[in-house]
PDB file of C-alpha atoms in Angstrom:
ATOM      1  CA  UNK J   1      82.674  85.373  80.353  1.00  0.00           C
ATOM      2  CA  UNK J   2      85.960  86.440  81.924  1.00  0.00           C
ATOM      3  CA  UNK J   3      85.948  89.749  83.642  1.00  0.00           C
ATOM      4  CA  UNK J   4      88.583  92.291  82.527  1.00  0.00           C
ATOM      5  CA  UNK J   5      90.844  93.182  85.336  1.00  0.00           C
ATOM      6  CA  UNK J   6      93.830  95.189  85.669  1.00  0.00           C
ATOM      7  CA  UNK J   7      96.818  93.585  84.035  1.00  0.00           C
ATOM      8  CA  UNK J   8      99.024  93.438  87.303  1.00  0.00           C
ATOM      9  CA  UNK J   9      96.853  90.936  88.994  1.00  0.00           C
ATOM     10  CA  UNK J  10      95.953  88.401  86.262  1.00  0.00           C
ATOM     11  CA  UNK J  11      96.786  84.843  86.495  1.00  0.00           C
ATOM     12  CA  UNK J  12      97.307  84.689  90.478  1.00  0.00           C
ATOM     13  CA  UNK J  13      94.082  83.739  92.293  1.00  0.00           C
ATOM     14  CA  UNK J  14      95.308  85.473  95.582  1.00  0.00           C
ATOM     15  CA  UNK J  15      96.081  88.569  93.796  1.00  0.00           C
ATOM     16  CA  UNK J  16      92.907  88.317  91.755  1.00  0.00           C
ATOM     17  CA  UNK J  17      90.904  88.114  94.882  1.00  0.00           C
ATOM     18  CA  UNK J  18      92.846  90.924  96.569  1.00  0.00           C
ATOM     19  CA  UNK J  19      92.321  93.023  93.363  1.00  0.00           C
ATOM     20  CA  UNK J  20      88.463  92.385  93.155  1.00  0.00           C
ATOM     21  CA  UNK J  21      87.595  92.721  96.536  1.00  0.00           C
ATOM     22  CA  UNK J  22      89.965  95.162  98.203  1.00  0.00           C
ATOM     23  CA  UNK J  23      92.389  97.235  96.107  1.00  0.00           C
ATOM     24  CA  UNK J  24      91.286 100.698  95.572  1.00  0.00           C
ATOM     25  CA  UNK J  25      88.067 100.612  97.926  1.00  0.00           C
ATOM     26  CA  UNK J  26      88.130 103.767 100.069  1.00  0.00           C
ATOM     27  CA  UNK J  27      88.965 102.985 103.738  1.00  0.00           C
ATOM     28  CA  UNK J  28      88.214 105.363 106.360  1.00  0.00           C
ATOM     29  CA  UNK J  29      88.691 102.886 109.325  1.00  0.00           C
ATOM     30  CA  UNK J  30      91.771 103.708 111.274  1.00  0.00           C
ATOM     31  CA  UNK J  31      92.630  99.784 112.091  1.00  0.00           C
ATOM     32  CA  UNK J  32      92.484  99.145 108.383  1.00  0.00           C
ATOM     33  CA  UNK J  33      94.416 102.083 107.471  1.00  0.00           C
ATOM     34  CA  UNK J  34      97.196 101.088 109.874  1.00  0.00           C
ATOM     35  CA  UNK J  35      97.155  97.497 108.615  1.00  0.00           C
ATOM     36  CA  UNK J  36      97.756  98.634 105.002  1.00  0.00           C
ATOM     37  CA  UNK J  37     100.374 101.105 106.111  1.00  0.00           C
ATOM     38  CA  UNK J  38     102.087  98.286 108.333  1.00  0.00           C
ATOM     39  CA  UNK J  39     102.085  95.950 105.214  1.00  0.00           C
ATOM     40  CA  UNK J  40     103.159  98.648 102.857  1.00  0.00           C
ATOM     41  CA  UNK J  41     106.073  99.530 104.932  1.00  0.00           C
ATOM     42  CA  UNK J  42     107.333  95.702 104.978  1.00  0.00           C
ATOM     43  CA  UNK J  43     106.742  95.699 101.285  1.00  0.00           C
ATOM     44  CA  UNK J  44     109.253  98.331 100.533  1.00  0.00           C
ATOM     45  CA  UNK J  45     111.952  96.782  98.183  1.00  0.00           C
ATOM     46  CA  UNK J  46     109.682  93.648  97.873  1.00  0.00           C
ATOM     47  CA  UNK J  47     106.746  92.547  95.623  1.00  0.00           C
ATOM     48  CA  UNK J  48     103.239  93.124  96.815  1.00  0.00           C
ATOM     49  CA  UNK J  49     102.421  89.391  96.326  1.00  0.00           C
ATOM     50  CA  UNK J  50     105.278  88.441  98.673  1.00  0.00           C
ATOM     51  CA  UNK J  51     103.389  90.474 101.523  1.00  0.00           C
ATOM     52  CA  UNK J  52      99.970  89.229 100.520  1.00  0.00           C
ATOM     53  CA  UNK J  53     101.195  85.557 100.679  1.00  0.00           C
ATOM     54  CA  UNK J  54     102.410  86.339 104.370  1.00  0.00           C
ATOM     55  CA  UNK J  55      99.450  88.716 105.381  1.00  0.00           C
ATOM     56  CA  UNK J  56      97.906  86.208 107.860  1.00  0.00           C
ATOM     57  CA  UNK J  57     101.322  85.560 109.317  1.00  0.00           C
ATOM     58  CA  UNK J  58     101.882  89.320 109.653  1.00  0.00           C
ATOM     59  CA  UNK J  59      98.210  89.567 111.410  1.00  0.00           C
ATOM     60  CA  UNK J  60      99.062  86.734 114.022  1.00  0.00           C
ATOM     61  CA  UNK J  61     102.543  88.190 114.706  1.00  0.00           C
ATOM     62  CA  UNK J  62     101.335  91.641 115.018  1.00  0.00           C
ATOM     63  CA  UNK J  63      98.285  91.174 117.356  1.00  0.00           C
ATOM     64  CA  UNK J  64      95.852  91.625 114.395  1.00  0.00           C
ATOM     65  CA  UNK J  65      97.288  94.963 113.554  1.00  0.00           C
ATOM     66  CA  UNK J  66      96.102  96.507 117.046  1.00  0.00           C
ATOM     67  CA  UNK J  67      98.351  99.523 116.763  1.00  0.00           C
ATOM     68  CA  UNK J  68      97.871 100.378 120.425  1.00  0.00           C
ATOM     69  CA  UNK J  69      99.582  97.244 121.260  1.00  0.00           C
ATOM     70  CA  UNK J  70     102.349  97.405 118.552  1.00  0.00           C
ATOM     71  CA  UNK J  71     103.137 100.946 120.063  1.00  0.00           C
ATOM     72  CA  UNK J  72     104.028  99.261 123.447  1.00  0.00           C
ATOM     73  CA  UNK J  73     106.173  96.258 122.052  1.00  0.00           C
ATOM     74  CA  UNK J  74     108.940  95.438 124.495  1.00  0.00           C
ATOM     75  CA  UNK J  75     112.636  94.674 123.041  1.00  0.00           C
ATOM     76  CA  UNK J  76     111.487  90.874 123.922  1.00  0.00           C
ATOM     77  CA  UNK J  77     108.555  91.302 121.628  1.00  0.00           C
ATOM     78  CA  UNK J  78     110.792  92.867 118.783  1.00  0.00           C
ATOM     79  CA  UNK J  79     113.317  89.780 119.229  1.00  0.00           C
ATOM     80  CA  UNK J  80     110.612  87.293 118.764  1.00  0.00           C
ATOM     81  CA  UNK J  81     109.420  88.976 115.816  1.00  0.00           C
ATOM     82  CA  UNK J  82     112.647  88.932 114.264  1.00  0.00           C
ATOM     83  CA  UNK J  83     112.774  85.034 114.815  1.00  0.00           C
ATOM     84  CA  UNK J  84     109.458  84.624 113.172  1.00  0.00           C
ATOM     85  CA  UNK J  85     109.914  83.031 109.793  1.00  0.00           C
ATOM     86  CA  UNK J  86     106.294  83.724 108.705  1.00  0.00           C
ATOM     87  CA  UNK J  87     106.926  87.408 108.452  1.00  0.00           C
ATOM     88  CA  UNK J  88     109.786  89.669 106.775  1.00  0.00           C
ATOM     89  CA  UNK J  89     112.351  89.607 109.413  1.00  0.00           C
ATOM     90  CA  UNK J  90     114.135  92.933 108.681  1.00  0.00           C
ATOM     91  CA  UNK J  91     115.193  94.592 111.876  1.00  0.00           C
ATOM     92  CA  UNK J  92     114.769  98.197 110.702  1.00  0.00           C
ATOM     93  CA  UNK J  93     111.271  97.443 109.349  1.00  0.00           C
ATOM     94  CA  UNK J  94     109.973  95.479 112.434  1.00  0.00           C
ATOM     95  CA  UNK J  95     111.237  98.358 114.537  1.00  0.00           C
ATOM     96  CA  UNK J  96     109.545 100.891 112.316  1.00  0.00           C
ATOM     97  CA  UNK J  97     106.274  99.141 112.954  1.00  0.00           C
ATOM     98  CA  UNK J  98     106.733 100.083 116.587  1.00  0.00           C
ATOM     99  CA  UNK J  99     107.677 103.710 115.864  1.00  0.00           C
ATOM    100  CA  UNK J 100     104.891 104.077 113.130  1.00  0.00           C
ATOM    101  CA  UNK J 101     102.200 102.889 115.602  1.00  0.00           C
ATOM    102  CA  UNK J 102     103.260 105.472 118.106  1.00  0.00           C
ATOM    103  CA  UNK J 103     103.296 108.255 115.485  1.00  0.00           C
ATOM    104  CA  UNK J 104      99.906 106.942 114.251  1.00  0.00           C
ATOM    105  CA  UNK J 105      98.624 107.265 117.770  1.00  0.00           C
ATOM    106  CA  UNK J 106      99.994 110.909 117.890  1.00  0.00           C
ATOM    107  CA  UNK J 107      98.153 111.758 114.773  1.00  0.00           C
ATOM    108  CA  UNK J 108      95.013 110.411 115.981  1.00  0.00           C
ATOM    109  CA  UNK J 109      95.284 112.736 119.083  1.00  0.00           C
ATOM    110  CA  UNK J 110      96.047 115.650 117.119  1.00  0.00           C
ATOM    111  CA  UNK J 111      93.328 115.135 114.408  1.00  0.00           C
ATOM    112  CA  UNK J 112      90.777 112.955 115.899  1.00  0.00           C
ATOM    113  CA  UNK J 113      91.482 110.118 113.876  1.00  0.00           C
ATOM    114  CA  UNK J 114      94.208 108.952 111.203  1.00  0.00           C
ATOM    115  CA  UNK J 115      91.577 108.766 108.539  1.00  0.00           C
ATOM    116  CA  UNK J 116      90.643 112.524 108.912  1.00  0.00           C
ATOM    117  CA  UNK J 117      94.268 113.252 108.764  1.00  0.00           C
ATOM    118  CA  UNK J 118      95.379 111.326 105.853  1.00  0.00           C
ATOM    119  CA  UNK J 119      92.128 111.796 103.747  1.00  0.00           C
ATOM    120  CA  UNK J 120      92.520 115.551 104.249  1.00  0.00           C
ATOM    121  CA  UNK J 121      95.242 115.347 101.576  1.00  0.00           C
ATOM    122  CA  UNK J 122      92.672 114.409  98.876  1.00  0.00           C
ATOM    123  CA  UNK J 123      90.010 116.602 100.387  1.00  0.00           C
ATOM    124  CA  UNK J 124      88.225 113.585 101.846  1.00  0.00           C
ATOM    125  CA  UNK J 125      87.271 112.389  98.336  1.00  0.00           C
ATOM    126  CA  UNK J 126      88.976 109.720  96.184  1.00  0.00           C
ATOM    127  CA  UNK J 127      90.890 110.928  93.187  1.00  0.00           C
ATOM    128  CA  UNK J 128      89.689 109.303  89.931  1.00  0.00           C
ATOM    129  CA  UNK J 129      92.520 108.702  87.568  1.00  0.00           C
ATOM    130  CA  UNK J 130      92.142 107.468  84.098  1.00  0.00           C
ATOM    131  CA  UNK J 131      95.000 104.655  83.828  1.00  0.00           C
ATOM    132  CA  UNK J 132      94.766 103.135  80.528  1.00  0.00           C
ATOM    133  CA  UNK J 133      97.369 100.555  81.311  1.00  0.00           C
ATOM    134  CA  UNK J 134      98.780  99.793  84.790  1.00  0.00           C
ATOM    135  CA  UNK J 135     102.219 100.255  83.353  1.00  0.00           C
ATOM    136  CA  UNK J 136     101.409 103.842  82.949  1.00  0.00           C
ATOM    137  CA  UNK J 137     100.549 104.350  86.514  1.00  0.00           C
ATOM    138  CA  UNK J 138     102.733 106.601  88.336  1.00  0.00           C
ATOM    139  CA  UNK J 139     104.994 105.113  91.142  1.00  0.00           C
ATOM    140  CA  UNK J 140     104.556 108.442  92.972  1.00  0.00           C
ATOM    141  CA  UNK J 141     102.998 111.626  92.507  1.00  0.00           C
ATOM    142  CA  UNK J 142     103.542 115.180  94.051  1.00  0.00           C
ATOM    143  CA  UNK J 143     100.942 114.567  96.483  1.00  0.00           C
ATOM    144  CA  UNK J 144     102.292 111.365  97.459  1.00  0.00           C
ATOM    145  CA  UNK J 145     105.896 113.345  97.851  1.00  0.00           C
ATOM    146  CA  UNK J 146     104.001 115.993 100.239  1.00  0.00           C
ATOM    147  CA  UNK J 147     102.240 113.141 102.273  1.00  0.00           C
ATOM    148  CA  UNK J 148     105.618 111.139 102.654  1.00  0.00           C
ATOM    149  CA  UNK J 149     107.330 114.231 103.767  1.00  0.00           C
ATOM    150  CA  UNK J 150     104.717 115.080 106.376  1.00  0.00           C
ATOM    151  CA  UNK J 151     104.522 111.572 107.566  1.00  0.00           C
ATOM    152  CA  UNK J 152     108.378 111.462 108.038  1.00  0.00           C
ATOM    153  CA  UNK J 153     108.178 114.989 109.824  1.00  0.00           C
ATOM    154  CA  UNK J 154     105.793 113.210 112.228  1.00  0.00           C
ATOM    155  CA  UNK J 155     108.178 110.332 113.018  1.00  0.00           C
ATOM    156  CA  UNK J 156     107.163 107.590 110.455  1.00  0.00           C
ATOM    157  CA  UNK J 157     109.821 105.378 108.947  1.00  0.00           C
ATOM    158  CA  UNK J 158     109.677 103.505 105.489  1.00  0.00           C
ATOM    159  CA  UNK J 159     107.287 105.954 104.152  1.00  0.00           C
ATOM    160  CA  UNK J 160     108.962 107.023 101.080  1.00  0.00           C
ATOM    161  CA  UNK J 161     106.814 108.645  98.324  1.00  0.00           C
ATOM    162  CA  UNK J 162     106.629 105.394  96.554  1.00  0.00           C
ATOM    163  CA  UNK J 163     105.250 103.249  99.673  1.00  0.00           C
ATOM    164  CA  UNK J 164     102.941 106.091 100.295  1.00  0.00           C
ATOM    165  CA  UNK J 165     101.283 106.063  96.685  1.00  0.00           C
ATOM    166  CA  UNK J 166     101.087 102.373  96.997  1.00  0.00           C
ATOM    167  CA  UNK J 167      99.144 102.974 100.251  1.00  0.00           C
ATOM    168  CA  UNK J 168      96.971 105.810  98.617  1.00  0.00           C
ATOM    169  CA  UNK J 169      96.012 103.159  95.722  1.00  0.00           C
ATOM    170  CA  UNK J 170      95.259 100.376  98.223  1.00  0.00           C
ATOM    171  CA  UNK J 171      93.205 102.249 100.440  1.00  0.00           C
ATOM    172  CA  UNK J 172      91.295 104.091  97.748  1.00  0.00           C
ATOM    173  CA  UNK J 173      92.559 107.409  98.112  1.00  0.00           C
ATOM    174  CA  UNK J 174      93.375 107.326  94.419  1.00  0.00           C
ATOM    175  CA  UNK J 175      91.348 104.964  91.889  1.00  0.00           C
ATOM    176  CA  UNK J 176      94.092 103.672  89.643  1.00  0.00           C
ATOM    177  CA  UNK J 177      92.233 100.674  88.298  1.00  0.00           C
ATOM    178  CA  UNK J 178      92.530 100.495  84.529  1.00  0.00           C
ATOM    179  CA  UNK J 179      89.560 102.376  82.892  1.00  0.00           C
ATOM    180  CA  UNK J 180      88.776  98.920  81.142  1.00  0.00           C
ATOM    181  CA  UNK J 181      88.770  97.026  84.418  1.00  0.00           C
ATOM    182  CA  UNK J 182      85.388  96.067  85.811  1.00  0.00           C
ATOM    183  CA  UNK J 183      86.345  97.479  89.156  1.00  0.00           C
ATOM    184  CA  UNK J 184      87.068 101.064  87.870  1.00  0.00           C
ATOM    185  CA  UNK J 185      83.418 102.014  87.525  1.00  0.00           C
ATOM    186  CA  UNK J 186      82.489 100.399  90.698  1.00  0.00           C
ATOM    187  CA  UNK J 187      85.276 101.977  92.752  1.00  0.00           C
ATOM    188  CA  UNK J 188      84.420 105.458  91.119  1.00  0.00           C
ATOM    189  CA  UNK J 189      80.983 105.307  92.679  1.00  0.00           C
ATOM    190  CA  UNK J 190      82.276 105.565  96.180  1.00  0.00           C
TER     191      UNK J 190
END
């Protein structure tokens, strides 16, 4: 019997595996939150499947998403990244990875962890939405507007409200699985 999944992932093995194992699972680990933030910022203007297909290339290019190393990247390392065909070679996005790593560390110093900071926007509990069809899920919300504005104020780049909402969905801050999806009930129990 075929599992009922959210419509956006059906038909692609990589997408289905990501959906079944990762998307929407609450993440409280700073390193993983940074990984998703970096990937979401590179996704801006592109499809998520494009980023997913390049994820391992990003992992290798960006030192396994170790934000403390990324925060110290030299101009030489930035130029090296801009020559790497395995990632998205957008100069502004590559530079924003360094800026965002630095801002990420600043938030950790202020709040004790990035997780405490970002999860504070949802009172440290995933929001349980009731999406009937993935096409009806919002691209952004007043909450993602607020978080986006705060991240920008703290020096982050490429964190518009839509990017922030996608990050919230991916890291389980909101459960936007379709209610008929087998993962909806599983995720809502976190």
